[in-house]
Amino acid sequence: MFLGVGTESDCIFCQIVVGSSPATKIAENDRAIAFMDINPATPGHVLVVPRSHAVDLLDVEPDDLASCARLTQTVAQRAKERLEADGVNLLNCSGAAAGQTVFHFHLHVIVRFRDDVGKDRIGLPWETVPSNLAEVQRIGELLV
Ligand code: 5GP
Ligand code: ZN
């Protein structure tokens, strides 16, 4: 039996963690829970969130991030076995510029089906363009 932890009263995912807002919870561990996305990108779309409130990837405690990653693997395994998923995309949006709309860290587990590739709402793989190697290296040096 795990206890809820969410601390931000105006955060919808904290409310889901402690059970004051409804969600279809499917899995949990001591630091993270998984529940169905209310507006799935594909059938079976799951969100994995830390119990403790954190805004985004830069804010989340490393141990919470590790627990989210472990739970994500469990969800992906279930999607394969029980939903007959052919693949999974993991997505995290950190920051409004990256498309984040709920500011409690979460990993999207987006279930993919071979027959739906190109027909579902996931635009992957993205269009590749010929690279400018000097520019790639210049930016890479900023990140070393
Ligand atoms: P983001 O855009 O922040 O990466 O993703 C937020 C996700 O949370 C969206 O996919 C959205 O459908 C989902 N979501 C927003 N509000 C709720 C809610 O109240 N319950 C559930 N289960 N999912 C939500
Ligand atoms: Zn929260």
Short mmCIF file of N, CA and C and ligand atoms in Angstrom, two decimals, residues 12-13 15-16 21-24 35-41 45 47 91-95 98-104 106-108, ligand 1:
data_model
loop_
_atom_site.label_atom_id
_atom_site.label_comp_id
_atom_site.label_asym_id
_atom_site.label_seq_id
_atom_site.Cartn_x
_atom_site.Cartn_y
_atom_site.Cartn_z
N ILE A 12 -3.30 19.62 -10.81
CA ILE A 12 -4.21 18.52 -11.11
C ILE A 12 -3.53 17.16 -10.89
N PHE A 13 -2.24 17.04 -11.20
CA PHE A 13 -1.59 15.74 -11.03
C PHE A 13 -1.33 15.46 -9.54
N GLN A 15 -3.41 16.36 -7.28
CA GLN A 15 -4.75 15.95 -6.86
C GLN A 15 -5.00 14.48 -7.23
N ILE A 16 -4.54 14.09 -8.41
CA ILE A 16 -4.70 12.69 -8.83
C ILE A 16 -3.85 11.78 -7.94
N SER A 21 -8.77 14.04 -7.07
CA SER A 21 -9.34 14.12 -8.42
C SER A 21 -9.29 12.72 -9.02
N PRO A 22 -10.30 12.38 -9.82
CA PRO A 22 -10.35 11.02 -10.36
C PRO A 22 -9.36 10.80 -11.50
N ALA A 23 -8.91 9.58 -11.63
CA ALA A 23 -8.08 9.17 -12.77
C ALA A 23 -8.12 7.65 -12.83
N THR A 24 -7.84 7.13 -14.00
CA THR A 24 -7.75 5.68 -14.16
C THR A 24 -6.31 5.27 -13.88
N PHE A 35 -1.17 6.61 -14.75
CA PHE A 35 -2.62 6.66 -15.01
C PHE A 35 -2.86 7.00 -16.47
N MET A 36 -4.09 6.71 -16.92
CA MET A 36 -4.43 6.93 -18.32
C MET A 36 -4.53 8.43 -18.61
N ASP A 37 -3.97 8.85 -19.76
CA ASP A 37 -4.14 10.23 -20.21
C ASP A 37 -5.61 10.43 -20.60
N ILE A 38 -6.19 11.52 -20.11
CA ILE A 38 -7.62 11.74 -20.33
C ILE A 38 -7.95 12.03 -21.80
N ASN A 39 -6.98 12.52 -22.54
CA ASN A 39 -7.15 12.79 -23.98
C ASN A 39 -6.05 12.07 -24.75
N PRO A 40 -6.16 10.76 -24.90
CA PRO A 40 -5.04 9.98 -25.43
C PRO A 40 -4.67 10.34 -26.87
N ALA A 41 -3.36 10.40 -27.10
CA ALA A 41 -2.86 10.61 -28.46
C ALA A 41 -3.05 9.36 -29.29
N HIS A 45 -2.57 5.46 -24.23
CA HIS A 45 -1.64 6.53 -23.81
C HIS A 45 -1.69 6.69 -22.28
N LEU A 47 0.28 8.28 -18.63
CA LEU A 47 1.18 9.27 -18.03
C LEU A 47 1.80 8.67 -16.78
N LEU A 91 7.81 10.35 -24.14
CA LEU A 91 7.91 11.79 -24.39
C LEU A 91 7.82 12.53 -23.07
N ASN A 92 8.70 13.49 -22.92
CA ASN A 92 8.56 14.46 -21.83
C ASN A 92 8.63 15.85 -22.43
N CYS A 93 7.68 16.67 -22.08
CA CYS A 93 7.69 18.07 -22.50
C CYS A 93 8.09 18.89 -21.28
N SER A 94 9.24 19.52 -21.35
CA SER A 94 9.71 20.36 -20.24
C SER A 94 9.77 21.79 -20.72
N GLY A 95 8.87 22.60 -20.18
CA GLY A 95 8.79 24.00 -20.57
C GLY A 95 7.70 24.23 -21.60
N ALA A 98 8.40 23.67 -25.15
CA ALA A 98 8.44 22.27 -25.58
C ALA A 98 7.04 21.64 -25.60
N GLY A 99 6.03 22.45 -25.31
CA GLY A 99 4.66 21.95 -25.38
C GLY A 99 4.09 21.52 -24.05
N GLN A 100 4.81 21.77 -22.95
CA GLN A 100 4.29 21.36 -21.64
C GLN A 100 3.06 22.19 -21.29
N THR A 101 2.01 21.50 -20.88
CA THR A 101 0.76 22.19 -20.49
C THR A 101 0.39 21.93 -19.04
N VAL A 102 0.86 20.82 -18.47
CA VAL A 102 0.64 20.53 -17.05
C VAL A 102 2.00 20.57 -16.37
N PHE A 103 2.13 21.46 -15.39
CA PHE A 103 3.47 21.73 -14.85
C PHE A 103 3.73 20.93 -13.57
N HIS A 104 3.49 19.63 -13.71
CA HIS A 104 3.94 18.59 -12.76
C HIS A 104 4.61 17.57 -13.67
N HIS A 106 5.98 14.81 -15.95
CA HIS A 106 5.37 13.54 -16.38
C HIS A 106 6.05 13.02 -17.62
N LEU A 107 6.04 11.70 -17.72
CA LEU A 107 6.48 11.01 -18.93
C LEU A 107 5.24 10.48 -19.63
N HIS A 108 5.13 10.78 -20.91
CA HIS A 108 4.08 10.18 -21.73
C HIS A 108 4.58 8.82 -22.22
P1 5GP B 1 1.90 18.00 -21.52
O1 5GP B 1 1.29 18.83 -22.63
O2 5GP B 1 2.07 18.83 -20.28
O3 5GP B 1 3.14 17.27 -21.93
O4 5GP B 1 0.85 16.85 -21.25
C1 5GP B 1 -0.23 16.98 -20.39
C2 5GP B 1 -1.11 15.78 -20.60
O5 5GP B 1 -1.97 15.66 -19.49
C3 5GP B 1 -1.99 15.87 -21.85
O6 5GP B 1 -1.73 14.74 -22.69
C4 5GP B 1 -3.40 15.87 -21.31
O7 5GP B 1 -4.30 15.14 -22.10
C5 5GP B 1 -3.23 15.25 -19.93
N1 5GP B 1 -4.17 15.72 -18.93
C6 5GP B 1 -4.48 17.03 -18.67
N2 5GP B 1 -5.35 17.10 -17.66
C7 5GP B 1 -5.59 15.82 -17.27
C8 5GP B 1 -6.44 15.26 -16.25
O8 5GP B 1 -7.13 15.94 -15.51
N3 5GP B 1 -6.42 13.91 -16.13
C9 5GP B 1 -5.66 13.12 -16.94
N4 5GP B 1 -5.73 11.79 -16.74
N5 5GP B 1 -4.87 13.61 -17.91
C10 5GP B 1 -4.84 14.95 -18.07
#
